[in-house]
CSV table of C-alpha atoms in Angstrom, one decimal:
chain,number,residue,atom,x,y,z
A,1,UNK,CA,-5.3,-21.4,13.6
A,2,UNK,CA,-8.3,-21.1,11.4
A,3,UNK,CA,-10.6,-20.8,14.3
A,4,UNK,CA,-8.7,-17.4,15.2
A,5,UNK,CA,-10.4,-15.7,12.4
A,6,UNK,CA,-13.8,-17.0,12.9
A,7,UNK,CA,-15.4,-14.0,14.7
A,8,UNK,CA,-13.7,-11.3,12.4
A,9,UNK,CA,-15.1,-13.1,9.4
A,10,UNK,CA,-18.5,-13.2,10.7
A,11,UNK,CA,-18.4,-9.5,11.5
A,12,UNK,CA,-17.3,-8.5,8.1
A,13,UNK,CA,-19.8,-10.7,6.4
A,14,UNK,CA,-22.4,-8.5,7.9
A,15,UNK,CA,-20.9,-5.4,6.3
A,16,UNK,CA,-20.2,-7.2,2.8
A,17,UNK,CA,-17.1,-7.3,0.9
A,18,UNK,CA,-15.9,-6.5,-2.6
A,19,UNK,CA,-18.0,-8.2,-5.3
A,20,UNK,CA,-16.0,-9.9,-7.9
A,21,UNK,CA,-17.1,-9.9,-11.6
A,22,UNK,CA,-18.9,-13.1,-12.5
A,23,UNK,CA,-16.7,-16.0,-13.7
A,24,UNK,CA,-13.6,-14.9,-11.9
A,25,UNK,CA,-12.2,-18.4,-11.7
A,26,UNK,CA,-9.2,-19.7,-9.6
A,27,UNK,CA,-7.6,-23.0,-9.1
A,28,UNK,CA,-6.5,-24.4,-5.7
A,29,UNK,CA,-2.7,-25.1,-5.6
A,30,UNK,CA,-3.1,-27.7,-2.8
A,31,UNK,CA,-5.8,-29.7,-1.1
A,32,UNK,CA,-7.2,-27.7,1.8
A,33,UNK,CA,-10.3,-27.3,4.0
A,34,UNK,CA,-13.3,-25.0,3.1
A,35,UNK,CA,-15.7,-23.7,5.7
A,36,UNK,CA,-19.4,-22.5,6.1
A,37,UNK,CA,-20.6,-19.9,8.4
A,38,UNK,CA,-19.2,-20.2,11.9
A,39,UNK,CA,-16.2,-22.0,10.2
A,40,UNK,CA,-17.5,-25.4,10.6
A,41,UNK,CA,-15.4,-27.6,8.3
A,42,UNK,CA,-17.6,-29.0,5.5
A,43,UNK,CA,-15.2,-30.6,3.0
A,44,UNK,CA,-11.9,-30.3,1.3
A,45,UNK,CA,-11.2,-28.6,-2.0
A,46,UNK,CA,-8.8,-30.7,-4.0
A,47,UNK,CA,-5.8,-29.3,-5.8
A,48,UNK,CA,-6.8,-28.2,-9.4
A,49,UNK,CA,-10.6,-27.9,-8.7
A,50,UNK,CA,-12.0,-24.8,-10.4
A,51,UNK,CA,-13.7,-22.4,-8.1
A,52,UNK,CA,-15.3,-18.9,-8.5
A,53,UNK,CA,-14.3,-16.0,-6.2
A,54,UNK,CA,-17.4,-14.3,-4.7
A,55,UNK,CA,-16.1,-11.8,-1.9
A,56,UNK,CA,-13.0,-11.0,-0.1
A,57,UNK,CA,-14.0,-11.4,3.5
A,58,UNK,CA,-11.3,-10.4,5.9
A,59,UNK,CA,-7.7,-10.2,6.5
A,60,UNK,CA,-6.2,-12.3,9.3
A,61,UNK,CA,-3.2,-10.9,11.4
A,62,UNK,CA,-2.4,-14.3,12.9
A,63,UNK,CA,-1.7,-16.0,9.5
A,64,UNK,CA,-1.0,-13.1,7.3
A,65,UNK,CA,-3.6,-14.0,4.7
A,66,UNK,CA,-7.0,-12.9,3.2
A,67,UNK,CA,-10.0,-15.1,3.7
A,68,UNK,CA,-12.1,-15.4,0.5
A,69,UNK,CA,-15.5,-16.5,-0.4
A,70,UNK,CA,-15.7,-19.1,-3.1
A,71,UNK,CA,-18.3,-21.0,-5.1
A,72,UNK,CA,-18.3,-24.2,-6.9
A,73,UNK,CA,-21.0,-26.0,-8.9
A,74,UNK,CA,-21.9,-28.5,-6.0
A,75,UNK,CA,-22.0,-25.8,-3.5
A,76,UNK,CA,-25.4,-24.8,-2.3
A,77,UNK,CA,-23.8,-21.7,-0.6
A,78,UNK,CA,-20.5,-19.7,-0.8
A,79,UNK,CA,-17.8,-21.3,1.5
A,80,UNK,CA,-14.6,-19.9,2.7
A,81,UNK,CA,-10.9,-20.5,1.9
A,82,UNK,CA,-7.5,-18.8,2.5
A,83,UNK,CA,-6.5,-16.8,-0.5
A,84,UNK,CA,-3.0,-18.3,-0.3
A,85,UNK,CA,-4.5,-21.4,-1.7
A,86,UNK,CA,-5.6,-20.1,-5.0
A,87,UNK,CA,-4.1,-18.8,-8.2
A,88,UNK,CA,-6.0,-17.1,-11.1
A,89,UNK,CA,-7.0,-19.9,-13.6
A,90,UNK,CA,-5.5,-18.1,-16.8
A,91,UNK,CA,-2.6,-16.3,-15.4
A,92,UNK,CA,0.6,-16.2,-17.6
A,93,UNK,CA,2.9,-16.2,-14.5
A,94,UNK,CA,3.0,-16.3,-10.8
A,95,UNK,CA,4.4,-13.5,-8.5
A,96,UNK,CA,7.9,-14.2,-7.3
A,97,UNK,CA,8.1,-16.2,-4.2
A,98,UNK,CA,10.1,-13.6,-2.4
A,99,UNK,CA,7.4,-11.1,-2.7
A,100,UNK,CA,4.5,-13.3,-1.4
A,101,UNK,CA,3.5,-12.5,2.1
A,102,UNK,CA,4.1,-15.3,4.7
A,103,UNK,CA,3.2,-15.6,8.4
A,104,UNK,CA,7.0,-16.3,9.1
A,105,UNK,CA,8.2,-13.2,7.3
A,106,UNK,CA,10.6,-11.0,9.5
A,107,UNK,CA,9.4,-7.8,7.9
A,108,UNK,CA,6.0,-6.2,6.9
A,109,UNK,CA,5.0,-3.5,4.4
A,110,UNK,CA,3.3,-0.5,5.7
A,111,UNK,CA,2.4,3.1,4.1
A,112,UNK,CA,5.6,5.1,3.8
A,113,UNK,CA,4.2,8.1,5.3
A,114,UNK,CA,4.5,6.3,8.7
A,115,UNK,CA,8.1,7.2,8.5
A,116,UNK,CA,7.3,10.7,9.3
A,117,UNK,CA,5.0,9.4,12.1
A,118,UNK,CA,7.9,7.6,13.6
A,119,UNK,CA,10.3,10.4,13.3
A,120,UNK,CA,8.1,12.9,14.6
A,121,UNK,CA,6.5,10.6,17.2
A,122,UNK,CA,3.0,12.2,16.3
A,123,UNK,CA,0.1,10.1,15.2
A,124,UNK,CA,-2.0,13.1,14.2
A,125,UNK,CA,0.1,13.1,11.0
A,126,UNK,CA,-1.9,10.3,9.9
A,127,UNK,CA,-5.1,12.6,9.7
A,128,UNK,CA,-3.6,14.4,6.8
A,129,UNK,CA,-2.9,11.3,4.7
A,130,UNK,CA,-6.1,9.5,5.6
A,131,UNK,CA,-8.8,12.2,5.1
A,132,UNK,CA,-11.3,9.8,3.6
A,133,UNK,CA,-10.8,7.3,6.3
A,134,UNK,CA,-11.5,9.9,9.0
A,135,UNK,CA,-14.5,11.1,7.1
A,136,UNK,CA,-15.9,7.6,6.7
A,137,UNK,CA,-15.6,6.2,10.3
A,138,UNK,CA,-15.4,9.5,12.2
A,139,UNK,CA,-13.5,10.5,15.3
A,140,UNK,CA,-12.7,8.0,18.1
A,141,UNK,CA,-14.4,8.2,21.5
A,142,UNK,CA,-14.6,6.1,24.8
A,143,UNK,CA,-16.9,3.7,23.1
A,144,UNK,CA,-15.5,3.3,19.7
A,145,UNK,CA,-12.0,3.3,18.0
A,146,UNK,CA,-13.4,5.6,15.0
A,147,UNK,CA,-11.0,6.0,12.3
A,148,UNK,CA,-7.9,4.8,14.4
A,149,UNK,CA,-9.2,1.1,14.3
A,150,UNK,CA,-8.7,1.0,10.5
A,151,UNK,CA,-5.4,2.2,10.1
A,152,UNK,CA,-1.8,0.8,10.0
A,153,UNK,CA,-2.7,-2.6,8.3
A,154,UNK,CA,0.1,-4.1,6.4
A,155,UNK,CA,0.2,-4.9,2.7
A,156,UNK,CA,-0.6,-8.6,2.0
A,157,UNK,CA,0.4,-10.0,-1.4
A,158,UNK,CA,-0.8,-13.4,-2.8
A,159,UNK,CA,-1.3,-14.8,-6.2
A,160,UNK,CA,-5.2,-14.4,-5.9
A,161,UNK,CA,-5.7,-11.3,-3.8
A,162,UNK,CA,-3.9,-8.2,-2.8
A,163,UNK,CA,-4.9,-6.5,0.5
A,164,UNK,CA,-4.0,-2.8,0.9
A,165,UNK,CA,-5.6,-2.6,4.2
A,166,UNK,CA,-8.6,-0.7,3.2
A,167,UNK,CA,-9.2,-2.4,-0.2
A,168,UNK,CA,-9.0,-6.0,-1.5
A,169,UNK,CA,-8.2,-6.6,-4.9
A,170,UNK,CA,-8.7,-9.9,-6.7
A,171,UNK,CA,-5.8,-10.7,-9.4
A,172,UNK,CA,-7.0,-11.7,-12.8
A,173,UNK,CA,-3.6,-12.0,-14.5
A,174,UNK,CA,0.1,-11.7,-13.5
A,175,UNK,CA,3.1,-10.7,-15.5
A,176,UNK,CA,6.7,-10.5,-14.0
A,177,UNK,CA,8.6,-7.4,-14.6
A,178,UNK,CA,12.0,-6.2,-13.5
A,179,UNK,CA,12.1,-5.7,-9.7
A,180,UNK,CA,8.5,-6.7,-9.2
A,181,UNK,CA,5.3,-7.7,-11.0
A,182,UNK,CA,2.1,-6.3,-12.7
A,183,UNK,CA,-1.3,-7.4,-12.0
A,184,UNK,CA,-4.6,-7.0,-14.1
A,185,UNK,CA,-7.5,-6.2,-11.7
A,186,UNK,CA,-10.9,-4.3,-11.6
A,187,UNK,CA,-10.1,-0.5,-11.8
A,188,UNK,CA,-10.6,1.7,-8.8
A,189,UNK,CA,-13.8,3.3,-9.8
A,190,UNK,CA,-15.4,0.1,-10.3
A,191,UNK,CA,-14.4,-1.0,-6.7
A,192,UNK,CA,-16.3,1.9,-5.2
A,193,UNK,CA,-19.5,1.9,-7.3
A,194,UNK,CA,-19.4,-1.4,-9.3
A,195,UNK,CA,-20.6,0.4,-12.4
A,196,UNK,CA,-17.6,-0.4,-14.6
A,197,UNK,CA,-15.9,-3.7,-15.2
A,198,UNK,CA,-12.7,-2.4,-17.0
A,199,UNK,CA,-9.6,-4.3,-16.2
A,200,UNK,CA,-6.6,-2.2,-15.4
A,201,UNK,CA,-3.0,-2.9,-14.6
A,202,UNK,CA,-1.1,-2.2,-11.4
A,203,UNK,CA,2.6,-2.2,-11.3
A,204,UNK,CA,4.6,-3.3,-8.1
A,205,UNK,CA,8.1,-2.1,-8.1
A,206,UNK,CA,10.3,-2.9,-5.1
A,207,UNK,CA,13.0,-0.5,-4.5
A,208,UNK,CA,15.4,-1.5,-1.7
A,209,UNK,CA,13.3,-1.1,1.6
A,210,UNK,CA,10.5,0.6,-0.5
A,211,UNK,CA,7.5,-0.6,-2.7
A,212,UNK,CA,5.8,1.7,-5.1
A,213,UNK,CA,2.5,0.7,-6.5
A,214,UNK,CA,1.6,2.5,-9.9
A,215,UNK,CA,-1.7,2.5,-11.8
A,216,UNK,CA,-0.8,2.5,-15.5
A,217,UNK,CA,-0.3,4.6,-17.4
A,218,UNK,CA,0.6,6.9,-14.4
A,219,UNK,CA,4.4,7.3,-13.6
A,220,UNK,CA,3.6,8.6,-10.1
A,221,UNK,CA,3.1,6.1,-7.5
A,222,UNK,CA,-0.5,5.5,-6.3
A,223,UNK,CA,0.6,3.9,-3.0
A,224,UNK,CA,4.2,3.8,-1.5
A,225,UNK,CA,5.1,1.3,1.2
A,226,UNK,CA,8.3,0.9,3.3
A,227,UNK,CA,9.6,-2.3,4.9
A,228,UNK,CA,9.7,-2.4,8.8
A,229,UNK,CA,10.6,-5.2,11.3
A,230,UNK,CA,7.6,-7.0,12.7
A,231,UNK,CA,8.9,-6.1,16.3
A,232,UNK,CA,8.7,-2.4,15.2
A,233,UNK,CA,5.5,-2.8,13.6
A,234,UNK,CA,4.0,-4.4,16.8
A,235,UNK,CA,5.4,-1.2,18.8
A,236,UNK,CA,4.1,1.1,16.3
A,237,UNK,CA,0.5,-0.3,16.3
A,238,UNK,CA,0.6,0.2,20.0
A,239,UNK,CA,1.5,3.8,19.6
A,240,UNK,CA,-0.9,4.6,16.9
A,241,UNK,CA,-4.1,2.9,18.2
A,242,UNK,CA,-5.7,5.4,20.6
A,243,UNK,CA,-6.5,3.6,23.9
A,244,UNK,CA,-10.1,4.1,25.0
A,245,UNK,CA,-9.0,4.4,28.6
A,246,UNK,CA,-7.6,7.8,27.9
A,247,UNK,CA,-10.9,9.3,26.8
A,248,UNK,CA,-12.7,11.4,29.2
A,249,UNK,CA,-16.2,10.1,29.9
A,250,UNK,CA,-18.9,10.9,27.6
A,251,UNK,CA,-16.7,13.4,25.5
A,252,UNK,CA,-14.7,13.0,22.1
A,253,UNK,CA,-11.8,14.3,24.1
A,254,UNK,CA,-9.1,12.5,25.8
A,255,UNK,CA,-6.5,13.3,28.6
A,256,UNK,CA,-3.6,14.8,26.8
A,257,UNK,CA,-1.2,14.5,29.7
A,258,UNK,CA,-1.8,11.0,30.2
A,259,UNK,CA,-1.8,10.3,26.4
A,260,UNK,CA,1.5,12.0,25.9
A,261,UNK,CA,3.0,9.8,28.5
A,262,UNK,CA,1.6,6.8,26.8
A,263,UNK,CA,3.0,8.0,23.5
A,264,UNK,CA,6.4,8.4,24.8
A,265,UNK,CA,6.4,4.9,26.4
A,266,UNK,CA,5.1,3.3,23.2
A,267,UNK,CA,6.6,5.0,20.3
A,268,UNK,CA,9.1,3.2,18.3
A,269,UNK,CA,12.7,3.6,19.6
A,270,UNK,CA,14.4,5.6,17.0
A,271,UNK,CA,17.8,4.4,18.2
A,272,UNK,CA,16.9,0.8,17.2
A,273,UNK,CA,14.6,1.6,14.3
A,274,UNK,CA,16.3,0.8,10.8
A,275,UNK,CA,15.6,3.6,8.6
A,276,UNK,CA,14.5,2.2,5.2
A,277,UNK,CA,16.6,3.1,2.2
A,278,UNK,CA,15.8,2.9,-1.5
A,279,UNK,CA,18.1,0.9,-3.7
A,280,UNK,CA,21.1,2.9,-5.2
A,281,UNK,CA,20.7,3.7,-8.9
A,282,UNK,CA,23.4,5.1,-11.2
A,283,UNK,CA,22.1,7.4,-13.9
A,284,UNK,CA,24.5,7.9,-16.6
A,285,UNK,CA,22.4,9.0,-19.6
A,286,UNK,CA,22.6,12.7,-19.2
A,287,UNK,CA,25.0,14.8,-21.4
A,288,UNK,CA,25.2,18.3,-22.8
A,289,UNK,CA,23.0,19.4,-25.7
A,290,UNK,CA,20.6,16.4,-25.1
A,291,UNK,CA,16.9,17.2,-24.6
A,292,UNK,CA,15.2,14.9,-21.9
A,293,UNK,CA,11.9,14.7,-20.1
A,294,UNK,CA,11.1,15.4,-16.5
A,295,UNK,CA,10.0,12.0,-14.9
A,296,UNK,CA,8.1,13.5,-12.1
A,297,UNK,CA,7.4,17.0,-10.4
A,298,UNK,CA,11.0,18.4,-10.2
A,299,UNK,CA,12.4,21.7,-8.5
A,300,UNK,CA,14.3,23.8,-10.9
A,301,UNK,CA,16.8,25.6,-8.7
A,302,UNK,CA,19.3,28.4,-9.0
A,303,UNK,CA,22.4,26.4,-8.2
A,304,UNK,CA,23.6,22.8,-8.1
A,305,UNK,CA,22.6,22.0,-4.4
A,306,UNK,CA,19.4,21.3,-2.7
A,307,UNK,CA,20.0,24.2,-0.5
A,308,UNK,CA,19.7,26.6,-3.4
A,309,UNK,CA,16.7,28.6,-4.2
A,310,UNK,CA,13.8,27.1,-6.0
A,311,UNK,CA,12.9,29.0,-9.2
A,312,UNK,CA,9.9,26.7,-10.1
A,313,UNK,CA,8.7,23.2,-9.8
A,314,UNK,CA,8.5,21.5,-13.2
A,315,UNK,CA,5.5,19.1,-13.8
A,316,UNK,CA,6.2,15.5,-15.1
A,317,UNK,CA,6.6,15.6,-18.9
A,318,UNK,CA,8.4,18.8,-19.0
A,319,UNK,CA,11.0,19.0,-21.8
A,320,UNK,CA,14.5,20.4,-21.0
A,321,UNK,CA,17.8,20.8,-22.9
A,322,UNK,CA,20.9,20.0,-20.9
A,323,UNK,CA,23.4,23.0,-21.2
A,324,UNK,CA,26.1,21.6,-19.0
A,325,UNK,CA,27.0,18.8,-16.4
A,326,UNK,CA,27.6,19.8,-12.7
A,327,UNK,CA,28.9,17.8,-9.7
A,328,UNK,CA,27.8,14.2,-9.0
A,329,UNK,CA,25.6,13.5,-6.0
A,330,UNK,CA,23.4,10.8,-4.5
A,331,UNK,CA,20.0,12.1,-3.9
A,332,UNK,CA,17.3,9.7,-2.6
A,333,UNK,CA,19.6,6.8,-3.5
A,334,UNK,CA,20.0,8.0,-7.2
A,335,UNK,CA,23.6,8.7,-8.2
A,336,UNK,CA,23.7,11.3,-11.0
A,337,UNK,CA,25.1,14.8,-12.1
A,338,UNK,CA,23.4,18.0,-11.4
A,339,UNK,CA,22.5,19.4,-14.8
A,340,UNK,CA,22.1,23.0,-16.0
A,341,UNK,CA,19.0,23.0,-18.1
A,342,UNK,CA,17.0,25.2,-20.4
A,343,UNK,CA,13.1,24.8,-20.2
A,344,UNK,CA,11.6,24.1,-23.6
A,345,UNK,CA,8.3,25.5,-25.1
A,346,UNK,CA,5.0,24.1,-23.6
A,347,UNK,CA,6.3,23.5,-20.0
A,348,UNK,CA,4.0,23.6,-16.9
A,349,UNK,CA,4.6,23.9,-13.3
A,350,UNK,CA,3.0,21.6,-10.8
A,351,UNK,CA,-0.1,23.8,-10.5
A,352,UNK,CA,-0.5,23.9,-14.3
A,353,UNK,CA,0.9,27.4,-14.8
A,354,UNK,CA,3.2,28.0,-18.0
A,355,UNK,CA,6.8,28.1,-17.4
A,356,UNK,CA,8.5,30.6,-19.7
A,357,UNK,CA,10.3,28.7,-22.5
A,358,UNK,CA,14.1,29.5,-22.1
A,359,UNK,CA,14.1,29.5,-18.2
A,360,UNK,CA,17.5,28.3,-17.2
A,361,UNK,CA,18.3,26.4,-13.8
A,362,UNK,CA,19.8,23.4,-12.2
A,363,UNK,CA,18.0,20.1,-11.4
A,364,UNK,CA,19.3,16.6,-10.8
A,365,UNK,CA,19.8,14.4,-13.9
A,366,UNK,CA,18.5,11.4,-11.8
A,367,UNK,CA,14.9,12.5,-12.5
A,368,UNK,CA,15.2,13.1,-16.4
A,369,UNK,CA,14.6,10.5,-18.9
């Protein structure tokens, strides 16, 4: 099976990977083969031997794992191993087994905005969410997949590396939390320019069929993923990747009629697609005369319904005083009451504009804390 990744590893070696900080030490959890260039087996790493991570090399679809570059005192050159075999040397805990990615898993995690792609059967929606990717790799043509070739990679989780599809992170330390785990890793600016070495924390919170990733101390997800069956995932990949044969010769254009027919044939069948759901939550801490904080950008409405008019959008951190409780309703999997609130002094809307203190409206109590 390891031979299947030989070519992709060699190709990615030529582009380089993420350089890990010096002395990022890991321990093999079982005896396994290590490989040199072209994946000739050179020796075995024994369980418990101390190794240093040098690079992430590639992710392999066949085994749902990341291939990493390691060094050991008696190595003349870096050699390669599957990340699944490693754990951080000084971690406090290990990621819960049910969250570790395995080749036999029935489901995979993909970016949650693909739900919109599936529902509208429109791959161009991706362009709005992946502007940096489009800018970096350019438009596809009859010779090259362009930015389409780098999208829709599933999230891969192991105790040593996390693969977001476009970025690989090493795991320095792990702590278990309710419904997920926290990792310490190199911060995101350092991943791009390698000028900082500051460790930062990422929280992975599993919520029903969704996974939200938070970069502390932010309370808004940096990434959001949804769980999808592998069979639907393969169908979706076929739909998303633009077939080269539909490009017109020598142009960055394609035969729209033929492509539409292709889309209709390969799009995920909504009749069989299981729409993901968040876990239901019961919020019972709202009560009259209580002052609470808006947990994320939240619409202040004229009435106790999602169909009522929007007065403003309160930014996360806005203080509101509850005047009265309204009807109970489940919104986005959260069971709570609508509440009539009075906006307190210092409030801002999502664009940073001041909301007049004393403004009264309705919002759902599930988004107050």
